[in-house]
XYZ file of C-alpha atoms in Angstrom:
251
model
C 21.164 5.976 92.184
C 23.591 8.385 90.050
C 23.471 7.967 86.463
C 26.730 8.871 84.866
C 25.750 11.491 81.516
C 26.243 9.946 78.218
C 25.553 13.180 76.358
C 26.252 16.514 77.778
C 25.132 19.861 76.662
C 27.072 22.970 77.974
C 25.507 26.797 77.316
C 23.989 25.607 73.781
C 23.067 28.227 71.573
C 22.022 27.868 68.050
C 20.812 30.001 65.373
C 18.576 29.663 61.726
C 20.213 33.022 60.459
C 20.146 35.617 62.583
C 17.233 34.400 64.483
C 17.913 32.764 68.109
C 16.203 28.993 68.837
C 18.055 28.138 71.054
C 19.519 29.931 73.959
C 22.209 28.849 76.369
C 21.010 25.473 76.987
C 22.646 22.844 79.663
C 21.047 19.412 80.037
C 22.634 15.968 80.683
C 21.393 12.914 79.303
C 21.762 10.011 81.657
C 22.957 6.772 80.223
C 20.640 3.710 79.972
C 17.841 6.623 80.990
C 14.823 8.194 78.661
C 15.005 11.374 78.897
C 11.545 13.291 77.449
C 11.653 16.931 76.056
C 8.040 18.431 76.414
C 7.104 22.036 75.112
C 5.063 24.265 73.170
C 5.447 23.834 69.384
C 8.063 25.696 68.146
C 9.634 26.304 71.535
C 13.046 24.777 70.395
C 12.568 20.953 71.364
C 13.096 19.444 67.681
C 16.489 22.031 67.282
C 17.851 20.479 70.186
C 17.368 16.950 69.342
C 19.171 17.274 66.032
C 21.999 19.130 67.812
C 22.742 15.605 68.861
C 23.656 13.955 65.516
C 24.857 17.340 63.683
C 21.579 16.934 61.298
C 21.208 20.507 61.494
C 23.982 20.806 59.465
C 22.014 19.621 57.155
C 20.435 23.020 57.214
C 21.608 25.827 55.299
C 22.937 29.323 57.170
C 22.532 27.953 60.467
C 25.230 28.150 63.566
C 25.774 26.663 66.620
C 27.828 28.137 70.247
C 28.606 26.009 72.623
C 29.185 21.833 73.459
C 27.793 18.991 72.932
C 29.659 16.122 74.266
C 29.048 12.208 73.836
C 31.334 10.219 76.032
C 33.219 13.417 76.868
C 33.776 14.227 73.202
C 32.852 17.306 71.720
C 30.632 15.641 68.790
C 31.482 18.907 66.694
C 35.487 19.067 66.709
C 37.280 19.195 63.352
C 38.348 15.256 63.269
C 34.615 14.036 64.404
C 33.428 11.330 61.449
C 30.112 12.884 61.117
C 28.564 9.535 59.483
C 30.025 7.524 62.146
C 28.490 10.033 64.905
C 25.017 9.375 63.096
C 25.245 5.862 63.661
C 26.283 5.808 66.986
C 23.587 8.346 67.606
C 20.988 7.346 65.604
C 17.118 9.180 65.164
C 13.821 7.849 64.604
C 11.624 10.394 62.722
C 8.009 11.757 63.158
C 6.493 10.126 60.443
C 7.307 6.066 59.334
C 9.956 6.351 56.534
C 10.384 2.853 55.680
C 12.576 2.821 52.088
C 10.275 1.119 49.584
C 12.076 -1.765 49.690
C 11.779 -5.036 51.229
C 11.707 -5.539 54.816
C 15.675 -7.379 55.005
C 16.791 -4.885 52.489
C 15.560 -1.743 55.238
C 17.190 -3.605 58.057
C 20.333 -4.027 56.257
C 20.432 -0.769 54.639
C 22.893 0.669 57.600
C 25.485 -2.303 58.129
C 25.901 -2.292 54.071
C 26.274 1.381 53.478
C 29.047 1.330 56.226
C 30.569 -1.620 55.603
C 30.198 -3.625 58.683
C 31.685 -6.833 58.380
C 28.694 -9.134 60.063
C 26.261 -11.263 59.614
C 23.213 -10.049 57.597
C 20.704 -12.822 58.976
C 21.619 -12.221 62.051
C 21.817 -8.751 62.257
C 18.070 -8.773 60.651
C 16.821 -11.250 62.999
C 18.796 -9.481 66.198
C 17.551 -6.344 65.006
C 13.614 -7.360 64.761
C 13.655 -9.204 67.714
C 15.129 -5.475 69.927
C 12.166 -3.866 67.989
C 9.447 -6.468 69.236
C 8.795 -6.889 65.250
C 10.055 -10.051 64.441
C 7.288 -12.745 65.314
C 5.364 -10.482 62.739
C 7.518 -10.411 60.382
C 9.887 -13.354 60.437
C 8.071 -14.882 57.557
C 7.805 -12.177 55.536
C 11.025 -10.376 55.152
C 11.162 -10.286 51.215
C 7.525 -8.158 51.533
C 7.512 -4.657 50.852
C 8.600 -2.494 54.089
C 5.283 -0.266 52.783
C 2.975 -3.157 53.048
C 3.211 -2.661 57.160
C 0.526 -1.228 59.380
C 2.137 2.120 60.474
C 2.953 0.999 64.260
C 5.105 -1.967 62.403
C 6.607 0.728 59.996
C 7.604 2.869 62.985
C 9.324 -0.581 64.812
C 11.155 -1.053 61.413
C 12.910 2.072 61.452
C 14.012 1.770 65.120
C 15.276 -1.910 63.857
C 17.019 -0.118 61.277
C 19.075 2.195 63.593
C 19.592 -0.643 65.951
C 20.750 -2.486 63.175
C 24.361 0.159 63.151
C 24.879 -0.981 67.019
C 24.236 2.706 68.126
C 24.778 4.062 71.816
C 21.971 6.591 71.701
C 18.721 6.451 70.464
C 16.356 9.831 69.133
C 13.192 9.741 69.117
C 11.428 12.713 67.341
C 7.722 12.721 68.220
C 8.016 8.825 67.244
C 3.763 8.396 68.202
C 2.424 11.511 66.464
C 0.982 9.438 63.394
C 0.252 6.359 65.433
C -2.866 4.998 66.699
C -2.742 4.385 70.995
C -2.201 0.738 70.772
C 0.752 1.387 68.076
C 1.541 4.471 70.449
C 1.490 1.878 73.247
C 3.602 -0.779 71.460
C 6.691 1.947 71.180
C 6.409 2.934 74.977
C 6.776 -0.705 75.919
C 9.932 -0.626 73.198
C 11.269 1.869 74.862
C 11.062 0.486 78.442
C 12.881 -2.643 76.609
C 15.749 -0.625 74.506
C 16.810 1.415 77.948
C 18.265 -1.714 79.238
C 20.997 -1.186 76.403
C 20.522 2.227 75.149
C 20.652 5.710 76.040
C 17.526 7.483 74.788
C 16.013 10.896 73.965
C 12.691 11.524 73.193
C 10.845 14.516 72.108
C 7.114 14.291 72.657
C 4.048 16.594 73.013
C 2.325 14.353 74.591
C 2.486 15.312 78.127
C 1.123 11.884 79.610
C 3.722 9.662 77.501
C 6.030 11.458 78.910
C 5.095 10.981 82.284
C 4.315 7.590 81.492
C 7.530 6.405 79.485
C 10.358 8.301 80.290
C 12.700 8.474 83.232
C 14.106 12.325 83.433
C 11.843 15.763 81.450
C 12.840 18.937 80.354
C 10.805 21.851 79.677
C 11.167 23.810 76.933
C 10.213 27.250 76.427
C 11.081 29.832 73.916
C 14.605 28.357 73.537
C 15.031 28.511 76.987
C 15.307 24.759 78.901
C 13.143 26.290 82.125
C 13.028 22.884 84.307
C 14.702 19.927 83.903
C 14.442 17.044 86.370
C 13.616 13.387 87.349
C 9.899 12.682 85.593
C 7.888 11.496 89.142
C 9.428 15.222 90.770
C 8.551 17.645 87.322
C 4.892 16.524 87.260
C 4.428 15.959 90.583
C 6.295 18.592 91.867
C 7.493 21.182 89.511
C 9.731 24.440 90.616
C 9.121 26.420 87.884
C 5.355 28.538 87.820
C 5.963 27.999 83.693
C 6.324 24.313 83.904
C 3.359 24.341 86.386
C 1.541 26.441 83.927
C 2.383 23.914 81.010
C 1.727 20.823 82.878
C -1.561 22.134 84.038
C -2.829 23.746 80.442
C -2.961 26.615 81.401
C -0.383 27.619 78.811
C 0.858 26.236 76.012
């Protein structure tokens, strides 16, 4: 089955300074897809992922050659609304940033700031129900976001970026502070949220990656050395390096 690409990234490089982290990258992410990015620590996976929302911007004397298209639009042309990119590409972070603030007030957060003329109970309730949180929480929405077990806290900031209707979804190393049943409650997220939205994941976890996503990409030094469908880069790799990494031999 051919998945058409709902981002595209053509000959990516990017820079911190003078220094090179990324160089000449070309992936496509398929749409309705999870697509995993696997790789030794600092070998450029993290860069890349927040080439997709421009939050590298956010980072002074850095510089980017290249595109990076969503829907065929090059997300870093002059007229591009950069707040209305970051909702429509919204990212989960490493760690559980809840805002110390009641549950409805973190789920609600996004459609307020921008304005979105809607419904704020149902937006909560639609919200917590795509993040498999609200039969735990339902009752309990006034509590303190903070007062959650971590796994819960991780589900409330993916209801929180679902919350702003997004298309794609980042997820940067969304398990790393998790315990394997949390770790195992986001997987089985995931599986649910590709049935509306696009997703990109960056794990080092080599065996959620085999286990949750649909497409991987190896990265190495900057470079992306292999990228493919999941069952045919761990089964079947065509790159020694990705062999290497997949084995442990390296990495």
């Amino acid at each position: 089955m051919a998945y058409k690409n709902r981002m595209e990234v053509q000959n990516v490089s990017f820079y911190y300074g003078q220094k090179k982290a990324l160089s000449n990258v070309s992936l496509g992410m398929k749409n309705k897809q999870i697509t995993a990015l696997i790789g030794p620590s600092g070998c450029g996976k993290s860069t890349f992922l927040r080439l997709l929302n421009r939050m590298n911007e956010l980072i002074p004397d850095t510089s980017l050659e290249g595109t990076v298209l969503l829907d065929g639009q090059d997300i870093y042309a002059p007229e591009v609304d950069v707040v209305d990119l970051r909702r429509r590409v919204g990212m989960v972070f490493q760690r559980p940033n809840p805002f110390p603030q009641s549950i409805y007030a973190n789920v609600t957060f996004g459609p307020k700031v921008l304005g979105m003329e809607c419904d704020l109970d149902g937006v909560v309730e639609r919200s917590l129900r795509a993040a498999a949180l609200w039969d735990e929480v339902k009752d309990k929405l006034a509590s303190s976001a903070l007062a959650l077990a971590a796994g819960q806290q991780q589900r409330l900031c993916i209801a929180r970026v679902l919350a702003v209707e997004p298309e794609v979804i980042l997820l940067d190393e969304p398990c790393s502070a998790l315990d394997p049943m949390a770790t195992l409650q986001i997987e089985q997220l995931m599986q649910q949220l590709k049935q509306e939205y696009t997703i990109v994941i960056v794990t080092h976890n080599m065996q959620q990656a085999a286990r949750a996503s649909d497409w991987t990409g190896l990265f190495w030094l900057g470079e992306l050395i292999e990228y493919n469908d999941t069952p045919t880069m761990f089964m079947a790799p065509k790159d020694p390096k990705t062999e290497a990494y997949l084995t442990g031999r390296v990495g």
